[in-house]
Coordinates of C-alpha atoms in Angstrom, one line a residue:
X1443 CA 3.4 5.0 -27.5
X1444 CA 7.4 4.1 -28.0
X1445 CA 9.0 3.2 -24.4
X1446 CA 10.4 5.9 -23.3
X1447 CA 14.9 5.8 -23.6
X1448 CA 16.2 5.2 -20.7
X1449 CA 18.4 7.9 -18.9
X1450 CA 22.1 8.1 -19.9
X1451 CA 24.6 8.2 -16.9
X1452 CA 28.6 8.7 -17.7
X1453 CA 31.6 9.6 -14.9
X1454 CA 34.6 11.1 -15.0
X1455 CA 36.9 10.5 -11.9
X1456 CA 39.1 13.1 -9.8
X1457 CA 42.4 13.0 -9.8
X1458 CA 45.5 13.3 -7.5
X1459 CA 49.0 13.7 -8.1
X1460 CA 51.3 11.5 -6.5
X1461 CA 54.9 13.3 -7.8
X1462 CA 55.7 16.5 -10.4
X1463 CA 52.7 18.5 -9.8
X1464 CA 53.8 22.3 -11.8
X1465 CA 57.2 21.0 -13.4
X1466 CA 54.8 18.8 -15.4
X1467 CA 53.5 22.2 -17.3
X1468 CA 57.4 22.7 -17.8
X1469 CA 57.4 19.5 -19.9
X1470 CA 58.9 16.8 -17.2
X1471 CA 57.0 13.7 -15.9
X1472 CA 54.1 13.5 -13.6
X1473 CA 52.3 10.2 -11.6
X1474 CA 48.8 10.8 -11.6
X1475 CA 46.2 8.4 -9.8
X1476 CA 42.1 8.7 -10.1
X1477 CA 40.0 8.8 -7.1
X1478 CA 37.1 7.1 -6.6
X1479 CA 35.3 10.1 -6.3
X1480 CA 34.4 12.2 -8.9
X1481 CA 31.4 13.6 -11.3
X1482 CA 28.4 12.0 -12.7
X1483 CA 26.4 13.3 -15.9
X1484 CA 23.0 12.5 -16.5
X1485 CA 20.9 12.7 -20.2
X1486 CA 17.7 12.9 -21.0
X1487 CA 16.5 12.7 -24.7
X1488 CA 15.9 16.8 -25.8
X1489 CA 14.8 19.0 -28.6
X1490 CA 18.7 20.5 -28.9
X1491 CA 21.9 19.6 -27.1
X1492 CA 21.8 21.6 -23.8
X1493 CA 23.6 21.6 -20.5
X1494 CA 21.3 22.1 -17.0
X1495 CA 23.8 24.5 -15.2
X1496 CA 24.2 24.1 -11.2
X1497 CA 21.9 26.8 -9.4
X1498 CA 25.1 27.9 -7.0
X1499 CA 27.3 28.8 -10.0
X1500 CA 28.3 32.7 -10.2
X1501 CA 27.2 34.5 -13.0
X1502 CA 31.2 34.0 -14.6
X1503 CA 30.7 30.5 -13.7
X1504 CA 28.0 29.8 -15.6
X1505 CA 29.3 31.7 -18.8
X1506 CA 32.6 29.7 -18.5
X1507 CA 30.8 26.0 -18.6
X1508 CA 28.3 27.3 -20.9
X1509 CA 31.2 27.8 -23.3
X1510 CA 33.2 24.8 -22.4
X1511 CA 30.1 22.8 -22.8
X1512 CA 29.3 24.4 -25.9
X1513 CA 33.1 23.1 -27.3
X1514 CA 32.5 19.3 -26.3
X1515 CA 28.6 19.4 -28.1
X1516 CA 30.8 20.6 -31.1
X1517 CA 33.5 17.6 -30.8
X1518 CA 30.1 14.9 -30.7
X1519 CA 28.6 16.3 -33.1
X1520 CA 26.0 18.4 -30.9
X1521 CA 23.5 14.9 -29.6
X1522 CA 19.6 15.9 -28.9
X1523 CA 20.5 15.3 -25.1
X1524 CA 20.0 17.7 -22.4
X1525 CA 23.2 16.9 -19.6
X1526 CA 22.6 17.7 -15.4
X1527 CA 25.7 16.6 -12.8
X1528 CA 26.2 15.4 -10.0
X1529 CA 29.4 15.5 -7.9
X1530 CA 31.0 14.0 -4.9
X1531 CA 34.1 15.2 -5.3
X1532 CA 35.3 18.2 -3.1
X1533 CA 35.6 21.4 -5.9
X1534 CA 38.2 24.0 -6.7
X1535 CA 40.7 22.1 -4.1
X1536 CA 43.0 20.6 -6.5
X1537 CA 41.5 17.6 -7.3
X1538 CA 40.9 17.6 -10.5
X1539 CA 37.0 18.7 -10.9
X1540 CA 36.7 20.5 -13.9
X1541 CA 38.4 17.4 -15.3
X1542 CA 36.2 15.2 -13.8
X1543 CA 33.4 17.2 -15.2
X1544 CA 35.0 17.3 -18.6
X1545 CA 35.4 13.9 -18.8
X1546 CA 31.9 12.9 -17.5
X1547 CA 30.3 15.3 -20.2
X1548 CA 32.3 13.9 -22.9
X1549 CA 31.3 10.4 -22.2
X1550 CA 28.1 10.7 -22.2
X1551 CA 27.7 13.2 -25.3
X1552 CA 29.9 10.7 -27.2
X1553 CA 27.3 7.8 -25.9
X1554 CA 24.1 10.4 -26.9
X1555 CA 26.0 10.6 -30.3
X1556 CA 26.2 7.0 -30.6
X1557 CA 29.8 6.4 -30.4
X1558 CA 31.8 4.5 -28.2
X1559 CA 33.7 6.7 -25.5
X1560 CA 37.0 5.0 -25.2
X1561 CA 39.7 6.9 -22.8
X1562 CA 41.1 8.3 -26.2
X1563 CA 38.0 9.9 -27.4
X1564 CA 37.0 11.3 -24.0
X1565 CA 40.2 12.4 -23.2
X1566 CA 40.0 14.4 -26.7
X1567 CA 36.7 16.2 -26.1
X1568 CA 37.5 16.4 -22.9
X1569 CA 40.8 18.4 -23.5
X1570 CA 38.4 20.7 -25.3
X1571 CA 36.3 21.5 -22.5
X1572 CA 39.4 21.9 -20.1
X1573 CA 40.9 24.3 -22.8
X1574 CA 37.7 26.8 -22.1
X1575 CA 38.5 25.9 -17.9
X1576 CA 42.2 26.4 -18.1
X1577 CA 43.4 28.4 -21.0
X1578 CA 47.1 26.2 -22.0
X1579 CA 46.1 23.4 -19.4
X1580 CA 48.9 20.6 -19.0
X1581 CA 46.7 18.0 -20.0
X1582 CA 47.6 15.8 -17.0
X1583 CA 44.5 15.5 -15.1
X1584 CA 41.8 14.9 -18.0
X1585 CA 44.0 12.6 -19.0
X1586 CA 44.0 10.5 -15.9
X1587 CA 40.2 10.8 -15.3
X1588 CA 39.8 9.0 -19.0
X1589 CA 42.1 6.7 -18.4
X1590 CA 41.0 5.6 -14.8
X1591 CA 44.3 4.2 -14.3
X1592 CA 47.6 5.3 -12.7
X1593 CA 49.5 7.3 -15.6
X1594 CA 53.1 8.5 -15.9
X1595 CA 52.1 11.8 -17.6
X1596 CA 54.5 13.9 -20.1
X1597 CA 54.1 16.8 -22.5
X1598 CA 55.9 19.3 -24.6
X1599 CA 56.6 22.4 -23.0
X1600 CA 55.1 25.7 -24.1
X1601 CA 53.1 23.9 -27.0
X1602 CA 49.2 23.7 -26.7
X1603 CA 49.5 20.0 -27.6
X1604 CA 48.2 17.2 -25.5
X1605 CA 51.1 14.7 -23.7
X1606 CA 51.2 11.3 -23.0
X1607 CA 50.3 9.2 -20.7
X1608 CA 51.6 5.7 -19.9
X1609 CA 49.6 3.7 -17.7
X1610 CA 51.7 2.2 -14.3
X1611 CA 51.0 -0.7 -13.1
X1612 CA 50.8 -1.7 -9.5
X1613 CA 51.2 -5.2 -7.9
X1614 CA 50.0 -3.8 -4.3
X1615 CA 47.5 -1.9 -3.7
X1616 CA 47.9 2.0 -3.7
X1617 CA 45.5 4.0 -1.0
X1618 CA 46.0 7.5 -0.1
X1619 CA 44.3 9.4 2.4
X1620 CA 43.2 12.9 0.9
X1621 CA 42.7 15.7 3.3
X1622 CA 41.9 19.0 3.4
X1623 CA 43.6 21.9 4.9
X1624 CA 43.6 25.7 4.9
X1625 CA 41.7 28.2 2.3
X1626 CA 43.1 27.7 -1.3
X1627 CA 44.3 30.5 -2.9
X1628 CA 43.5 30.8 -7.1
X1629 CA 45.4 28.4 -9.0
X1630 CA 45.7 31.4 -11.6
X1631 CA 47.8 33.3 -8.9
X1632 CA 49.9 30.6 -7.7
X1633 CA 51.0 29.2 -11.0
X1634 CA 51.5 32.8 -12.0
X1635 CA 53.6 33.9 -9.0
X1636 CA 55.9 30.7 -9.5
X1637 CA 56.1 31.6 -13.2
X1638 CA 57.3 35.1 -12.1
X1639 CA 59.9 33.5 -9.9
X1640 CA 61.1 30.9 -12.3
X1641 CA 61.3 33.8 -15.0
X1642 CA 63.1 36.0 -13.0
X1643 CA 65.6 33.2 -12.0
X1644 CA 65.5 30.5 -14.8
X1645 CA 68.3 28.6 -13.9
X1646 CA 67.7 27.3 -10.2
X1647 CA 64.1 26.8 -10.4
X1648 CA 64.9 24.7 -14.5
X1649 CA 66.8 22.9 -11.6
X1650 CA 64.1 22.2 -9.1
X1651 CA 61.7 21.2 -11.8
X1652 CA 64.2 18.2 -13.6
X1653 CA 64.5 17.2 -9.9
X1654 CA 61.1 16.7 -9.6
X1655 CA 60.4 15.1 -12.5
X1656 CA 63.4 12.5 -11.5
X1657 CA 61.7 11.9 -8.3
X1658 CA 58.0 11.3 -10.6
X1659 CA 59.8 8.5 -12.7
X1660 CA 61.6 6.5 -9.4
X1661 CA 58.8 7.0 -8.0
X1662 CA 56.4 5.3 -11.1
X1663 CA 59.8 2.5 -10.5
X1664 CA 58.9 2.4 -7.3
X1665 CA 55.2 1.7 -7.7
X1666 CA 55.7 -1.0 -10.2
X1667 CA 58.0 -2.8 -8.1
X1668 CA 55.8 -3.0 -5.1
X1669 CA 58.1 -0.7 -3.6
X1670 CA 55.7 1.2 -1.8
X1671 CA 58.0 2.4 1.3
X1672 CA 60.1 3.7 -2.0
X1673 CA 57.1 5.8 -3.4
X1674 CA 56.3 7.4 0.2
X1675 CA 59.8 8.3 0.5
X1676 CA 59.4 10.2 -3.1
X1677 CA 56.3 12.0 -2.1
X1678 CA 58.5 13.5 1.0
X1679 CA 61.4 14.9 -1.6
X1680 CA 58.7 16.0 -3.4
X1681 CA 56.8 17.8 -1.1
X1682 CA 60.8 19.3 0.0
X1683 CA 60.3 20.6 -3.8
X1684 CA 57.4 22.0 -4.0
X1685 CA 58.5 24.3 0.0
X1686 CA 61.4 25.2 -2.0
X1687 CA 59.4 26.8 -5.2
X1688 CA 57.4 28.6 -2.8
X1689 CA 54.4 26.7 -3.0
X1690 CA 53.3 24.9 0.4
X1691 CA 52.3 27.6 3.6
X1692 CA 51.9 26.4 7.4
X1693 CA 48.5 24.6 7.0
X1694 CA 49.4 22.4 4.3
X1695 CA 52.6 21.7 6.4
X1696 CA 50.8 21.0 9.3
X1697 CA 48.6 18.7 7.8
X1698 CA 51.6 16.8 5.7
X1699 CA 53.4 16.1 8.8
X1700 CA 50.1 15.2 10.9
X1701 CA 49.6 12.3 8.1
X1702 CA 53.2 11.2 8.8
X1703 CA 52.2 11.0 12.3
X1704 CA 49.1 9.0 11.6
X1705 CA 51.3 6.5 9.5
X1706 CA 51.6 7.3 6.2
X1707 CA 54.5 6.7 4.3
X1708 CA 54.9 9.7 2.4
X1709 CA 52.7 12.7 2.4
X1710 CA 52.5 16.0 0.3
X1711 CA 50.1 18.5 -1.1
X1712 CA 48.8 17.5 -4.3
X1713 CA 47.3 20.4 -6.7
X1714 CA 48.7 24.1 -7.2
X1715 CA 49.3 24.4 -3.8
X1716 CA 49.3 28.1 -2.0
X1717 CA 47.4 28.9 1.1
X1718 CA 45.2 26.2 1.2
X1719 CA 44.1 23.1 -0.5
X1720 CA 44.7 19.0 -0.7
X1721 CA 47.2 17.0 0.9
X1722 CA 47.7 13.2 0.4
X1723 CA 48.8 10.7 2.7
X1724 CA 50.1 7.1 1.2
X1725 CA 49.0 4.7 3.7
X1726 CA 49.1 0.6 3.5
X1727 CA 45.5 0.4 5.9
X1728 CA 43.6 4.4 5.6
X1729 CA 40.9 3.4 7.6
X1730 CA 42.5 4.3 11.0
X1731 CA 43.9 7.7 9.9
X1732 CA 40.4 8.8 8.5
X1733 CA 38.8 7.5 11.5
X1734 CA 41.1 10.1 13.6
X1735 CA 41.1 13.0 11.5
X1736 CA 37.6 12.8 11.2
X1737 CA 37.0 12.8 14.7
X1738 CA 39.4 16.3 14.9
X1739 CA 37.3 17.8 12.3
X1740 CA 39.1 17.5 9.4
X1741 CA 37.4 17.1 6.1
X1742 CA 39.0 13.7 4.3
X1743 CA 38.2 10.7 2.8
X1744 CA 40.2 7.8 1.3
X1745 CA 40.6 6.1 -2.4
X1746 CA 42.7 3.3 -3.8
X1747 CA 44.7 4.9 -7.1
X1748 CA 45.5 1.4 -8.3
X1749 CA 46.6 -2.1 -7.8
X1750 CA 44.3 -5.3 -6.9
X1751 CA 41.3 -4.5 -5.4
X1752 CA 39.5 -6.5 -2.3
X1753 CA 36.5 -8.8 -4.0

């Protein structure tokens, strides 16, 4: 009897973003960072390239990834693998999960296909998958899950064409402190509301989007100089941007201004914002502010984006 292969394992990493969350999708810059945390996919040789779908999916859910997975077995080349996942990565918060999924199937369906899954060719089937997930998505977080690497992210607006990312590097090291606060509303209906807005009054909000992608580039300045006191203070003006489109609400306030307490340098919701969802704190030692808000309750963890790392 042949030895039997042994399993295939690929990950795709979550992501947050540092500075230009929504005016990215308007075609100015965004800093994007992975997290440590993220999904793992797992394959097992099969009789037909298939996808073992979670058990607590809805029945929407389940046709969605079905159809997303379906895409990225069509970019490989459709591997005899059958694919399960695994994630640690808190979901639907604004994080990047479907990306992190995306990216973790398209690894390892490019390694069942035999074929070496560089960031460029995961980030390509991946952008497939997040297609089905997102309909015109910016291309920001795929991207950064396949690069694994702090990106200054840019793409053409109203086109369905993937941006560009250029990798930043950092001479310090970059931690953040990612909590969780309130219930998240839909991304659908937050991104649609601000489109409404920005529709309705083109020329103030065109305004508040350049600013932010300004404050994205000093701040990618910022995190290549070392600067680091520089980058928190851009993640405040940020976070004064993204109050003024309408898209932070008194939790996510709270919990911004609870990190400043703790220490961090800058802190602002990362995500689609709305009622509810993620907000990252940029601290120079985490451990003491996950510590406390662990001990109120508070759902958080901590990940280094970039820059050396301890031995």
């Amino acid at each position: 009897m042949a030895p039997r292969a042994p399993p295939l394992t690929a990950f795709g990493a979550g992501k947050v973003i540092l500075l230009g969350e929504h005016s990215v999708v308007y075609g100015h810059p965004a800093l994007a960072g992975p997290l440590s945390q993220g999904v793992t996919a797992r394959g097992v040789p099969a009789k037909r390239c298939q996808l073992s779908l979670p058990a607590h999916l809805s029945r929407a859910q389940r046709a969605q990834l079905t159809a997303a997975f379906a895409r990225a077995a069509e970019a490989t080349g459709s591997p005899l693998v059958k694919v399960s996942l695994e994630a640690d990565l808190p979901l639907a918060v604004g994080l990047g999960s479907s990306a992190a999924l995306s990216v973790a199937c398209a690894r390892l369906l490019l390694k069942a296909a035999g074929k070496e899954p560089t960031p460029k060719e995961a980030a390509r089937v991946a952008w497939a998958m997040e297609q089905e997930f997102h309909g015109t998505p910016s291309g920001v977080d795929h991207t950064t899950s396949a690069e694994e690497r702090l990106v200054l992210y840019r793409r053409k607006p109203a086109t369905d064409t993937l941006g560009t990312g250029r990798v930043v590097g950092s001479p310090r090291p970059l931690h953040v402190v990612v909590a969780l606060a309130g219930e998240r509303s839909p991304t659908k209906a937050t991104v649609g509301a601000l489109r409404a807005r920005q529709a309705r009054w083109p020329e103030r909000y065109q305004r508040l989007f350049k600013e932010m992608g300004r404050v994205a580039s000093e701040g990618a300045k910022a995190v290549e100089a070392g600067d680091l006191e520089a980058l928190g203070d851009a993640m405040n003006v940020n976070q004064g941007l993204l109050a003024a489109l309408g898209l932070s609400s008194p939790p996510l306030e709270e919990m911004v201004y609870r990190l400043r307490e703790l220490g961090a340098l800058g802190a602002k919701l990362t995500g689609a914002g709305g009622d509810g969802g993620a907000v990252i704190g940029l601290f120079l030692e985490p451990a003491p502010a996950v510590k406390q808000l662990t001990a109120l309750g508070v759902r958080c963890f901590s990940s280094q984006l970039a820059g050396p790392r301890a031995l």
